[in-house]
Structure formats: C-alpha cells, structure tokens
CSV table of C-alpha atoms and ligand atoms in Angstrom, one decimal:
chain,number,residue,atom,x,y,z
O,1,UNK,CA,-35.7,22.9,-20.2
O,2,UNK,CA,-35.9,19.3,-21.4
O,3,UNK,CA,-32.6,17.6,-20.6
O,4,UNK,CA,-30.1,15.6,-23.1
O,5,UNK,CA,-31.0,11.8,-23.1
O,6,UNK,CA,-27.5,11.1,-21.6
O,7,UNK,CA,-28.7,13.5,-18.8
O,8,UNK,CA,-31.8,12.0,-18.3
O,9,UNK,CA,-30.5,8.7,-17.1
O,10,UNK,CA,-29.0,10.1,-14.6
O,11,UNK,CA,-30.6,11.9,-11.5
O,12,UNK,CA,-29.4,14.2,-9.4
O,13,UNK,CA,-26.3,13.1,-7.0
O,14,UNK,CA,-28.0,11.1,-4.2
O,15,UNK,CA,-25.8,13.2,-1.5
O,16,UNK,CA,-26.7,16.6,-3.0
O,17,UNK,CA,-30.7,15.1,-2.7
O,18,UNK,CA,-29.9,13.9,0.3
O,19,UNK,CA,-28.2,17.3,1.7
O,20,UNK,CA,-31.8,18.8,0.8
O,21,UNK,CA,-33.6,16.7,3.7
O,22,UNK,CA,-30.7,17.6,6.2
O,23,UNK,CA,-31.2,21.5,5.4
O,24,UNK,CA,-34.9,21.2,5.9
O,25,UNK,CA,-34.2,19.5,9.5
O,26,UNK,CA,-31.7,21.9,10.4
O,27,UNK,CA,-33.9,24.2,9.1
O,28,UNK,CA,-36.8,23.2,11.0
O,29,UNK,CA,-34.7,23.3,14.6
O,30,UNK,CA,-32.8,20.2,15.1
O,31,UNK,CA,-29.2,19.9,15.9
O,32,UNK,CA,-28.0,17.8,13.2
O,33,UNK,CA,-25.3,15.4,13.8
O,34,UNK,CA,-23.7,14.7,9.7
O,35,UNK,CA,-22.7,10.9,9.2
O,36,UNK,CA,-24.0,11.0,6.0
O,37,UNK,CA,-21.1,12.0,3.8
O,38,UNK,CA,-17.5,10.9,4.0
O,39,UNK,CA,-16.0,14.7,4.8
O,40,UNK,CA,-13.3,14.4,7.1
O,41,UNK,CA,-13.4,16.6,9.9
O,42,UNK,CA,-10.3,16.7,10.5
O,43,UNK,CA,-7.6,19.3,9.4
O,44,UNK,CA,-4.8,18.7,6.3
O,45,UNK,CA,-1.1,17.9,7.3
O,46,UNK,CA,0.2,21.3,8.7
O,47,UNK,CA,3.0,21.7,6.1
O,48,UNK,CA,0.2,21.7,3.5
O,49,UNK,CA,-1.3,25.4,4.5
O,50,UNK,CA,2.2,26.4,4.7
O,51,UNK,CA,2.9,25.4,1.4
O,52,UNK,CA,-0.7,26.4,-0.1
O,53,UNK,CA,-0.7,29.7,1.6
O,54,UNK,CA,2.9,31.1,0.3
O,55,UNK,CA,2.2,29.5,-3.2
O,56,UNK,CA,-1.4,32.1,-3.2
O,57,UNK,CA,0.8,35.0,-2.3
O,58,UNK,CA,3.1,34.0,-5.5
O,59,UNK,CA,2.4,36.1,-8.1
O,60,UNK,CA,3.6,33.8,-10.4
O,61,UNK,CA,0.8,31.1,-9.8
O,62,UNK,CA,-2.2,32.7,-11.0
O,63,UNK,CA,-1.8,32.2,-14.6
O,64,UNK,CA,-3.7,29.1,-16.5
O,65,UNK,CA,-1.6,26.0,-14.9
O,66,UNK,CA,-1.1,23.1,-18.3
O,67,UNK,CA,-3.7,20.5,-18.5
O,68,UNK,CA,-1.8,17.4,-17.3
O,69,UNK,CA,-0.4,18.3,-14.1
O,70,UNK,CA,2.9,20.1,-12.8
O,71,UNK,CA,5.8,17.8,-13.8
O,72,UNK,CA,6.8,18.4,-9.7
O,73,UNK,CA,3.1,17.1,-9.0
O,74,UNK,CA,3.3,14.1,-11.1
O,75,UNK,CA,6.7,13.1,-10.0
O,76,UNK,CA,5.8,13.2,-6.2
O,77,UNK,CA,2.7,10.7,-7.1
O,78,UNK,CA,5.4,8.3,-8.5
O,79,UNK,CA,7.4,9.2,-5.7
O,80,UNK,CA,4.5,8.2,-3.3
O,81,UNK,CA,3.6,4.9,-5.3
O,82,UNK,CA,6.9,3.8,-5.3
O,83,UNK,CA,7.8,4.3,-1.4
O,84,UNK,CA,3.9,3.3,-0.4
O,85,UNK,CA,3.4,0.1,-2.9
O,86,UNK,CA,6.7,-0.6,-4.5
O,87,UNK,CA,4.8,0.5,-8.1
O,88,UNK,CA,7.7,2.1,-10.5
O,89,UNK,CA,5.5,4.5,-12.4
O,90,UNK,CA,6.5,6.8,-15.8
O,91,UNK,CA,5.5,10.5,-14.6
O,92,UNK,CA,5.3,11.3,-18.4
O,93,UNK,CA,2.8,8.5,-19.6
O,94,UNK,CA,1.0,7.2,-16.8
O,95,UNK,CA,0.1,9.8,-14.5
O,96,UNK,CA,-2.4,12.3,-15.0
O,97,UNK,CA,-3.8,14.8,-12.4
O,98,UNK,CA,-7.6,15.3,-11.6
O,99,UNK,CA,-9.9,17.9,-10.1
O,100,UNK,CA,-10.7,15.7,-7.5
O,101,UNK,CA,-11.0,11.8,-8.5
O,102,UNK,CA,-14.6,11.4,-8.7
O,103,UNK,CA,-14.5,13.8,-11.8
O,104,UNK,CA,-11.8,11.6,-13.5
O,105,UNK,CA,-14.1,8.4,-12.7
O,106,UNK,CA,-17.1,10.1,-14.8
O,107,UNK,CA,-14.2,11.5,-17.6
O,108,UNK,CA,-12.8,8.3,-18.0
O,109,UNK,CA,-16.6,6.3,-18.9
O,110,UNK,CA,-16.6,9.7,-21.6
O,111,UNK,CA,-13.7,8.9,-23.0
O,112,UNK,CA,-14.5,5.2,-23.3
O,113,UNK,CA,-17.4,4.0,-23.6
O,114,UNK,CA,-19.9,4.1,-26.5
O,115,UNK,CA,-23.7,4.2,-26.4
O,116,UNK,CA,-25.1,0.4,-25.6
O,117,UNK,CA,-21.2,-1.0,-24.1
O,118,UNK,CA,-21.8,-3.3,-21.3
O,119,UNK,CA,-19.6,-2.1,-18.2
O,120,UNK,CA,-18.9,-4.5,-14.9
O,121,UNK,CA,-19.9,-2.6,-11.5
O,122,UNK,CA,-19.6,-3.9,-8.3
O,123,UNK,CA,-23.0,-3.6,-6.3
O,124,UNK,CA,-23.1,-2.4,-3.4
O,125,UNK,CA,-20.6,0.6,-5.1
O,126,UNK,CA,-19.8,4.1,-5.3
O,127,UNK,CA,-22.4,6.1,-7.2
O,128,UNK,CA,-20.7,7.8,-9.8
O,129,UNK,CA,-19.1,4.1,-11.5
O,130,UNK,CA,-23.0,3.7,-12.6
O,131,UNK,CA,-23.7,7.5,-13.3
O,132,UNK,CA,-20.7,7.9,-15.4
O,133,UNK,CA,-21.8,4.7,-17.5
O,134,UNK,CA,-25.1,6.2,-17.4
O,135,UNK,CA,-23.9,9.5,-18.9
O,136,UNK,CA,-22.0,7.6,-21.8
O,137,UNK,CA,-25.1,5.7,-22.3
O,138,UNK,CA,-23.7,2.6,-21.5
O,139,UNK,CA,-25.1,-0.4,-20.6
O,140,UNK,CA,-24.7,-1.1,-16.7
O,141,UNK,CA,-24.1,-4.6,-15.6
O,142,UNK,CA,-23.7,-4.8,-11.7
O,143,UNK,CA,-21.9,-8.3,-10.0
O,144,UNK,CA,-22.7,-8.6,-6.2
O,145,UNK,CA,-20.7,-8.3,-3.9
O,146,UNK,CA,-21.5,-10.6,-0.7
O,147,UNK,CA,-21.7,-9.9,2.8
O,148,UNK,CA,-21.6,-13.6,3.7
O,149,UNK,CA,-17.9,-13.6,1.7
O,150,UNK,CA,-16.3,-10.5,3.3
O,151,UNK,CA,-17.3,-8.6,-0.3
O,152,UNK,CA,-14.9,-10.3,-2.8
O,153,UNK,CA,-15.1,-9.7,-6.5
O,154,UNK,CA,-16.6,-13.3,-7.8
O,155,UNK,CA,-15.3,-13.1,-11.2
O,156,UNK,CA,-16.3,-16.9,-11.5
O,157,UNK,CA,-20.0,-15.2,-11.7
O,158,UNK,CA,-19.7,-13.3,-14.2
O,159,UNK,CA,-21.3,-14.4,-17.3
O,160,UNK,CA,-18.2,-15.3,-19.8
O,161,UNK,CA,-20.4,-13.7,-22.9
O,162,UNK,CA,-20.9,-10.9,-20.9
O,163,UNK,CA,-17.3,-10.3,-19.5
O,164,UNK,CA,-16.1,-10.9,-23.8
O,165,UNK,CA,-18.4,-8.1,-24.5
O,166,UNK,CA,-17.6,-5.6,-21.8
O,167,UNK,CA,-15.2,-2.4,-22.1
O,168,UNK,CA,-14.3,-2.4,-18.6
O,169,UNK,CA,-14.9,-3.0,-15.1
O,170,UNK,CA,-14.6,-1.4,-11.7
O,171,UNK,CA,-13.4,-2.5,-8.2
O,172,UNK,CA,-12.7,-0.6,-5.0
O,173,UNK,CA,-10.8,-1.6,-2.3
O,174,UNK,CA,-10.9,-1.0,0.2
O,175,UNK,CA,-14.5,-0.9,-0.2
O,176,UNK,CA,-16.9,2.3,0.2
O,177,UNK,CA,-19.3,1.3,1.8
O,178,UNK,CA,-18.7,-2.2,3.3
O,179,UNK,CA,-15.2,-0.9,4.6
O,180,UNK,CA,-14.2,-4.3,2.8
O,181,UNK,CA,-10.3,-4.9,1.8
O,182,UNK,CA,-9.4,-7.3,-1.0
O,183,UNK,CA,-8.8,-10.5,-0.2
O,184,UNK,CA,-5.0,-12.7,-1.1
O,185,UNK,CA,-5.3,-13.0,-4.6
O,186,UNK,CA,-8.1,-10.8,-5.8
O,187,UNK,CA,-6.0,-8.3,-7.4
O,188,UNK,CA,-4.2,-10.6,-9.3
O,189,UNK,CA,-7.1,-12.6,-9.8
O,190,UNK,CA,-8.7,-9.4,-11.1
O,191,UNK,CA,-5.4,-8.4,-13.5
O,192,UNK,CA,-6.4,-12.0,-15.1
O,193,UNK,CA,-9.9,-11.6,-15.4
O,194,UNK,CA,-9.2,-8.3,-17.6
O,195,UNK,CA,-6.6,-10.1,-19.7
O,196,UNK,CA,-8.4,-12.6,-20.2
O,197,UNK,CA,-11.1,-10.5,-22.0
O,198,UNK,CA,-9.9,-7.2,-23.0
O,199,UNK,CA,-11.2,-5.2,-20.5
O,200,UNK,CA,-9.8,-2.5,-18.5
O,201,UNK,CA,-10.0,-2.8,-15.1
O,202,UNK,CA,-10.5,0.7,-13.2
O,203,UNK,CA,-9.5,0.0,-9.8
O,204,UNK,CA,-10.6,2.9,-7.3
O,205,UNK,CA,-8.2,3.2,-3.9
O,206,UNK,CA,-8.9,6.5,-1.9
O,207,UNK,CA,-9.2,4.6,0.6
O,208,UNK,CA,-5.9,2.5,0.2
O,209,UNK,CA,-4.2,4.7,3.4
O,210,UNK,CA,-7.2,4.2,6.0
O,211,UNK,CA,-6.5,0.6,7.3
O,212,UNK,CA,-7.5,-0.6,10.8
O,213,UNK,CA,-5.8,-4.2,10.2
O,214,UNK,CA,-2.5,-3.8,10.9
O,215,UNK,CA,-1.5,-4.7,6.9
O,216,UNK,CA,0.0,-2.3,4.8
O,217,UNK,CA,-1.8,-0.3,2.2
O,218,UNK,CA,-1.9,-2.1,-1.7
O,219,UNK,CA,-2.4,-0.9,-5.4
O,220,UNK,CA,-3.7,-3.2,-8.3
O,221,UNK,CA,-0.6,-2.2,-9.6
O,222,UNK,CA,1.5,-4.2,-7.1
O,223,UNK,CA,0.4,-7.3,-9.8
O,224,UNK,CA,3.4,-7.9,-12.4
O,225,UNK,CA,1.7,-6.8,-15.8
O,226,UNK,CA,-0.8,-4.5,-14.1
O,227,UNK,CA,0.2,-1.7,-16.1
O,228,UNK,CA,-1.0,-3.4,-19.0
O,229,UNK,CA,-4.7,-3.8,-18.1
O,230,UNK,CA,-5.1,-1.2,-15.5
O,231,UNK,CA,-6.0,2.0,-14.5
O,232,UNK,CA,-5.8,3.2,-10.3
O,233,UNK,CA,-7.4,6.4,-9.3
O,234,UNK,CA,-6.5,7.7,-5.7
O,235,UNK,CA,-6.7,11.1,-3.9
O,236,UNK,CA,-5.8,13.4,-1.1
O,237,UNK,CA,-9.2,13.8,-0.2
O,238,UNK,CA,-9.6,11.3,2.6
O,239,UNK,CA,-6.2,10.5,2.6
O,240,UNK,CA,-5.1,13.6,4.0
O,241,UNK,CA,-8.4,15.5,4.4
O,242,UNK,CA,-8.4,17.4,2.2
O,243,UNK,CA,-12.0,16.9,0.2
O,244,UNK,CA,-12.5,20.5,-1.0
O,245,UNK,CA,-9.3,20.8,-2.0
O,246,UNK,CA,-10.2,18.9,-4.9
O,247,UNK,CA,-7.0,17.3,-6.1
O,248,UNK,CA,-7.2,13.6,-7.3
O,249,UNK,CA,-5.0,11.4,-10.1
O,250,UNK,CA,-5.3,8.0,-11.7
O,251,UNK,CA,-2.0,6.1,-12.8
O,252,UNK,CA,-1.3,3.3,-14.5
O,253,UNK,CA,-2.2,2.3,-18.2
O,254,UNK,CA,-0.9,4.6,-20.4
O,255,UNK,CA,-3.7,3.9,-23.4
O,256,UNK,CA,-6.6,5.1,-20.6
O,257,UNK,CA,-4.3,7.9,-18.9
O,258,UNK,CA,-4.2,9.6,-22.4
O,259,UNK,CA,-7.8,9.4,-23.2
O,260,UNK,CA,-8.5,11.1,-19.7
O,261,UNK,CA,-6.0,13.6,-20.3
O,262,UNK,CA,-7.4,14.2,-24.2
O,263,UNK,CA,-10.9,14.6,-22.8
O,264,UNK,CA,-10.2,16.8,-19.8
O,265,UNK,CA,-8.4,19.2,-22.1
O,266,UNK,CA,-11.6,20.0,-23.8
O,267,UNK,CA,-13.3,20.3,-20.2
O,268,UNK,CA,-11.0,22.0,-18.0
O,269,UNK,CA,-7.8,24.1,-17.9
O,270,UNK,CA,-5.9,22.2,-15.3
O,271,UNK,CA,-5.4,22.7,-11.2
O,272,UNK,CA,-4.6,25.4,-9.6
O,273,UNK,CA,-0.6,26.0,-9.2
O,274,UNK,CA,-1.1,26.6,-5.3
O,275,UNK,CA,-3.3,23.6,-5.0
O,276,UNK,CA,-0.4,21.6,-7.0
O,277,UNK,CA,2.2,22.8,-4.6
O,278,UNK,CA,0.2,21.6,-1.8
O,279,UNK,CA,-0.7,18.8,-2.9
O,280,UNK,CA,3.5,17.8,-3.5
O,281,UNK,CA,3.7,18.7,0.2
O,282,UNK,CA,1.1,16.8,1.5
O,283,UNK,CA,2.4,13.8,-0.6
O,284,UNK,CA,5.9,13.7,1.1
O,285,UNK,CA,3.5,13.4,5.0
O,286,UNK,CA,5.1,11.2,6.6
O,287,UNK,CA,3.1,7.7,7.8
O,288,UNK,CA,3.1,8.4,11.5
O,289,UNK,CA,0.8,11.3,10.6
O,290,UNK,CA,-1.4,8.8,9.0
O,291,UNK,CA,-1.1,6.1,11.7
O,292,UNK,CA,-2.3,8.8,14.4
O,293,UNK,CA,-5.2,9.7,11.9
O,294,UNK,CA,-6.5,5.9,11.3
O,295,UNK,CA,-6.4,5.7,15.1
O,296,UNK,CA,-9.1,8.7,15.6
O,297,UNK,CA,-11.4,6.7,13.0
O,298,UNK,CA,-10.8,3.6,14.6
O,299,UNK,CA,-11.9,5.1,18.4
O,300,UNK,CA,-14.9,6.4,16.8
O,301,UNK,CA,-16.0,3.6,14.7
O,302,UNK,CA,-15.5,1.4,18.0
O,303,UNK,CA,-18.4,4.1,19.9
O,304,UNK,CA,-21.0,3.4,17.0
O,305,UNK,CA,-20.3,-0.1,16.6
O,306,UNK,CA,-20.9,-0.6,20.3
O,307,UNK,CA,-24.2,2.1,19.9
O,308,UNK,CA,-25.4,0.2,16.8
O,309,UNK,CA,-25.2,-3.3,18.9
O,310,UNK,CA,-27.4,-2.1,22.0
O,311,UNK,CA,-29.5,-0.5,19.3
O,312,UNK,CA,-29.9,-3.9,18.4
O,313,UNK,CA,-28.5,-3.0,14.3
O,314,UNK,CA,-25.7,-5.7,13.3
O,315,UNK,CA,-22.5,-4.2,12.1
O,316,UNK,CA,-19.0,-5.5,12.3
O,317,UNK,CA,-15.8,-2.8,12.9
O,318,UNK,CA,-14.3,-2.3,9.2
O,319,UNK,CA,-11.0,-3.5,8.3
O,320,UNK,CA,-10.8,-0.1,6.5
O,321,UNK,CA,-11.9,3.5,5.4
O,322,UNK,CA,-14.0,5.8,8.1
O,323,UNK,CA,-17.3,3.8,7.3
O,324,UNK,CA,-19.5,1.4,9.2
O,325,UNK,CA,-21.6,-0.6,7.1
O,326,UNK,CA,-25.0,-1.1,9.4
O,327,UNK,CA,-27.8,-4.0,8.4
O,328,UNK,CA,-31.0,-2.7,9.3
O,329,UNK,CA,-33.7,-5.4,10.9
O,330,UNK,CA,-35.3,-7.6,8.4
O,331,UNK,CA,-37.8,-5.5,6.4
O,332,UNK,CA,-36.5,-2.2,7.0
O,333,UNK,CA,-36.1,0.1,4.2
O,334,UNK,CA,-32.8,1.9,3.9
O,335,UNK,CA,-34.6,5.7,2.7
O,336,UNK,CA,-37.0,5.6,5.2
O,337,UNK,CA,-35.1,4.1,7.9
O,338,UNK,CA,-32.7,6.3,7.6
O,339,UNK,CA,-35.1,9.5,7.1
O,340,UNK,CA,-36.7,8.9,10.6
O,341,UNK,CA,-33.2,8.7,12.4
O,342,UNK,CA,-32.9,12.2,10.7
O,343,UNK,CA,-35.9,13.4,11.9
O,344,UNK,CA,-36.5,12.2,15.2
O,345,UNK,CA,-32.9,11.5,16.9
O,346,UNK,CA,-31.1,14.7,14.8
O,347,UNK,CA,-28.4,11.7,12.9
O,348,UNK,CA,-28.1,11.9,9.4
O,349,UNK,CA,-27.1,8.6,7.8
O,350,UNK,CA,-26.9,7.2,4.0
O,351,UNK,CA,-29.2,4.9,2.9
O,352,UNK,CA,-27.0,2.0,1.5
O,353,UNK,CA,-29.8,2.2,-1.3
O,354,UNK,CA,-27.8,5.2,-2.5
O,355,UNK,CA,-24.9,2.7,-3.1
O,356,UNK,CA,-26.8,0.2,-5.7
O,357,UNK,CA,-29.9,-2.2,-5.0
O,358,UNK,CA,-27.4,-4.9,-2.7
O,359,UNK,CA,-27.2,-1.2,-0.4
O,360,UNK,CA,-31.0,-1.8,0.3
O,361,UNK,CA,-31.4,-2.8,3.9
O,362,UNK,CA,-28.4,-0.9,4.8
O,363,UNK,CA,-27.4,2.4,6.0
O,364,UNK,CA,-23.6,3.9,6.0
O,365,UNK,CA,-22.5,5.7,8.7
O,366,UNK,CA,-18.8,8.0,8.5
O,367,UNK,CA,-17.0,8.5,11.1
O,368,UNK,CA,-15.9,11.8,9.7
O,369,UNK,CA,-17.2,14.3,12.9
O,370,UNK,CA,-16.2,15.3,16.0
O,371,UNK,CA,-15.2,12.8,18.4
O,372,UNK,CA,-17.7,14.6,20.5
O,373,UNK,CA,-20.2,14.5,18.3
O,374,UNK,CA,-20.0,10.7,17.3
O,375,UNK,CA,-20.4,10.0,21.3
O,376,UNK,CA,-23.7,11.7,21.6
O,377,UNK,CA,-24.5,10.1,17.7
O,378,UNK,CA,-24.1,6.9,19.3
O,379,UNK,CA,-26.3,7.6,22.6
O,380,UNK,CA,-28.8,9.2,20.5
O,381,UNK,CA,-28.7,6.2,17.8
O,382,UNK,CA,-29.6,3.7,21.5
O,383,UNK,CA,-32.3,6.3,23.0
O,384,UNK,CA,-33.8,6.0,19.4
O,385,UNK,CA,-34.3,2.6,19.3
O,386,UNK,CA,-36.0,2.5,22.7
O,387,UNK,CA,-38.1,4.8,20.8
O,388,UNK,CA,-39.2,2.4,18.2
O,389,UNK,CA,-39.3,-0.5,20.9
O,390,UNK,CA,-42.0,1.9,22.4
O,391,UNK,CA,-43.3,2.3,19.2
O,392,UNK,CA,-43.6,-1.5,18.1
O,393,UNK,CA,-41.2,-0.8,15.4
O,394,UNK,CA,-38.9,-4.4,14.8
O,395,UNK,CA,-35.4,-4.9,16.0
O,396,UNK,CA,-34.0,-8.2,16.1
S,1,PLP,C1,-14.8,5.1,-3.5
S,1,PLP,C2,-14.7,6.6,-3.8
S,1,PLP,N1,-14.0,7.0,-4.9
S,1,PLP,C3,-13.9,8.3,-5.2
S,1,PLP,C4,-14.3,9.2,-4.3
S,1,PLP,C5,-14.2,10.7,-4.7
S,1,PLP,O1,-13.2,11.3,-4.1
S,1,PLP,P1,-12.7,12.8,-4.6
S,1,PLP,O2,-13.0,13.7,-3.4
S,1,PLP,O3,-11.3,12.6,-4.9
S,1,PLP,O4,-13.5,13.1,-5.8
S,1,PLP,C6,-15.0,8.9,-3.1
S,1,PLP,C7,-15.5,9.9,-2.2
S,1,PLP,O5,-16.2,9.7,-1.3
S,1,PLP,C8,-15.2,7.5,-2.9
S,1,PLP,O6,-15.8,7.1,-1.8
C-alpha cells in the first residue's frame, strides 16, 4: 500500500519505533528497566476506580455518550480551572473534551491549518506539535529553545515576516523534555506575540500540576485577554496517572474549541460515560494527594541526577514534570547512545533526538517506575560508564 502524501511526512511515532528495540531486548533476555516513556507508575486517586467501576456496572452508560463532553465533565474542568488558576471558563463555549490530549493536539492542526501554512514550534518539543503540522501539510518552522536561558520562548527571534504569516504557534510549560517552567512574563509576553500577529497560540500544560519549586501551578489563561488568542490543552494523564485512561480537554478560545469539536464529530463518537464520571471524580482530588505524588518524582529524580553525575552526564534536577533532561559528552549521539545503555546496562532512555534536532546530544529519562527500580537504574547507569571508561568511550 502506497500511503497518502499527508501520511508520508510523517513516520511512525518515535515511541512506538522505539518500543520495537525494547521488545527485542526483553526478548533477547534482559531485564529491562522503562525510562523511556512518561507512563506513570503509579495508581489513579482511589475515589476514581470507585467511581469508574460503579459507572461500568450502570446500565445506563453504555450507549453512544454526545460528542462534546458530559455537561457534569465540562463543568468540573471549569471548576478545576477556576479553583487551580483563578481562570473563569464558559462550560458551553470553551471547553471541549478529548480522547486523550495528544489526539486533540493532532485534531486541532486538521482543523486549521492548510497545505503550505507556516506553524511556530518550539525545538526541543513534544512530537506530535510537528507531526500534526506534518499531517495538514503545513509548513513547520521550529524556534529554539536554549539551555543556556533556562528554555524561554525568544519571541524577539522570530523572524517578524515569518510570525505575520503563521497560523499559529505552540508552547509548553512546563516543558517536556527540559522539565523547564516559564519564566515571569512569558505568558503574557506570549498572549502579545499572538495579538500582535493573528496567531493562535496553543499552549500545552499536562504538566502544569507536577512542580518541584515550591510555586504554584499556571495557565496561559491566567493573562487578561487570553481567551482571545488562546487555546490550553491539559489532561488527567500525568496529572493523576491515569495515561490509558485516555481522557484529555483543551479550553479557552472559543473560535479553536469549535473547530476541534466540528472535526472530532466526524472522527469519533465521544468518551466513554464511565470514563467521564471518573474523570469528574478524579478532578475534585484534592492537592495534598498531588503534593505527596510530586514528592515520589522528586526522591527519584534526586537518585538519577546523583547517578547521572558520577556517570560523569550533566543534568540539573527539573523545576517540573517527572523528566530529567541528560547532556550526553561532547560528540555523543542521542540514538546510539541511548541504544547501547539499552543493550548493555538493561535502561531504556529517549533519545532527545526524538524531541526535534536541539534534542540531539540529549537523552530524557522519566521517573515514571518503581522507586526500586529507578535505584538499581541509577547504579546500573554508574557501572555502565565504568564500562565505557574501560572501553575508551569519552565522558567529560
Ligand atoms: C507535552 C505533552 N503533551 C501532551 C501529551 C499527551 O498526553 P495524553 O496522554 O493526554 O495524550 C504528553 C504525553 O506525554 C506530553 O508530554
């Protein structure tokens, strides 16, 4: 089968290729330790099973469920954005719920974006910004992000011809993979940007709950006027652990909230009514639950840090999400670097290739396993690089 042209810019998922490599080691004997993907191991808030599990044994839950959301699902998302950011939202216009959020990120580029449109991406940045561009055809134009700054969006380099002609851009704080948070300012710096030339600014926050910093968690729509020029997606996956669950929204401008709710009516028949009433339960958690949470991830991220140093790998503990952004010695490739921990210490990483060509030279590490298994992780990632001492392999 020869594939559609907007299919043919895209490969396949770098995590699904990726999962291919750990099968064959696990395959092939070794005990494979998985700090590749972002899949918290950890279990959902209790009330949520309770809720799910009565909701299954409904009878009246199994029939098609609307396309837009429950109107109790919507309302607890306002209800969340208003006690978590202070953000008023209208349940009715600028809420719509999504089958996870990374399907609403590629809907959204669908719904928008015409063959040849330039669209701003941040680089290093979650994969599916440029493969739902890709899909639509679009034109893909990446701004770095720098590790020298702390990762801020540099809207002041951004070509202004460029920026005029662009449909929209993205931004995520805090930032897969550099476990960046925005800075004072950027958010409102970013709500100008996209005034100033019509663009909509697609701000992705899954990550807005998993601080280590003390501060409290923020929304782009915090910024008076936000509503205007923006669009926030956020989910339960990592918030609350629940990634297979698959429940997700984006709030915020009501223009782009409709054209994601007009296209995902044509592509799918809504969530499941169980997964809905879960979902409103695990929304009302309260923050304790998530305070106790962000510690675990912090306790682990401390053991790899510490690993990465006597491994002689440079990585600083992340003012947010369950990722540790690791630079590789000079010259090191991210693929193959990352390949050989899998093969010869058992520790599956992602190459920070996978996340855009300022990734290269990288690798990602999630703290998203047993505590357990992140200790013996972290002495396998220090035995491994006496192993490439041995081997004359660099470390600086
Ligand atoms: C930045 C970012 N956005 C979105 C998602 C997708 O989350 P979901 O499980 O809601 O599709 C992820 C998942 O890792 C992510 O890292």
């Amino acid at each position: 089968m020869i594939p559609s042209a907007r299919l043919a810019a895209v490969s396949e998922y770098p995590f699904a290729r990726w999962a291919v490599h750990c099968r064959a080691a696990v395959e092939r004997g070794i005990d494979l330790i998985r700090l590749d993907i972002g899949n918290p191991d950890l279990p959902p808030p209790p009330a949520v099973l309770d809720v799910a599990c009565a909701a299954m044994r409904s009878l009246a839950t199994h029939g098609y469920p609307g396309y837009r959301g429950s109107s109790e699902l919507r309302e607890a998302i306002c209800e969340r954005y208003e006690r978590r950011f202070g953000v008023s939202l209208d349940p009715d216009r600028e809420v719509v719920c999504l089958l996870g959020s990374k399907e609403g990120i590629v809907h959204l580029q669908q719904a928008m974006l015409d063959p040849a449109d330039p669209v701003l991406l941040p680089d290093p940045g979650y994969t599916p910004y440029a493969d739902g561009a890709a899909l639509s055809r679009a034109t893909i134009v990446r701004f770095p992000l720098r590790a020298a700054e702390g990762y801020p969006p540099d809207f002041d380099r951004i070509p202004p011809e460029i920026a005029r002609r662009a449909k929209a851009i993205w931004l995520n704080y805090p930032n897969n993979p550099t476990g960046a948070v925005a800075g004072p300012g950027a958010f409102t710096n970013a709500v100008d940007f996209a005034r100033r030339h019509d663009l909509l600014l697609c701000h992705d926050a899954p990550y807005a709950e998993i601080r280590h910093d003390g501060k409290a968690p923020a929304s782009v729509l915090q910024v008076p006027g936000a509503h205007e020029v923006a669009i926030e997606f956020n989910s339960l996956s990592k918030t609350f652990n629940m990634a297979g669950w698959r429940i997700g929204y984006a709030v915020g401008h009501p223009g782009a909230i409709e054209l994601l709710r007009r296209i995902k009516s044509n592509v799918d028949s809504g969530m499941f009514l169980p997964l809905q009433r879960a979902a409103v339960a695990a929304l009302a958690t309260d923050d304790a639950w998530i305070d106790k949470r962000n510690a675990v991830y912090r306790d682990r991220l401390r053991l790899l840090a510490e690993a990465c140093s006597a491994a002689g790998l440079a990585s600083e503990m992340p003012l947010a999400t369950h990722y540790l952004w690791v630079r590789l010695p000079m010259g090191e490739e991210a693929e193959p670097f990352a390949l050989r921990l899998l093969d010869e210490v058992g520790v599956a990483v992602a190459p920070g290739s996978f996340f855009g060509p300022a990734g290269e030279g990288f690798v990602r590490l999630s703290v998203t396993a047993p505590t357990d298994r992140i200790r013996e992780a972290a002495d396998r990632i220090v035995a491994g690089s006496r192993l490439d001492r041995a081997a004359g392999r660099p470390r600086e």
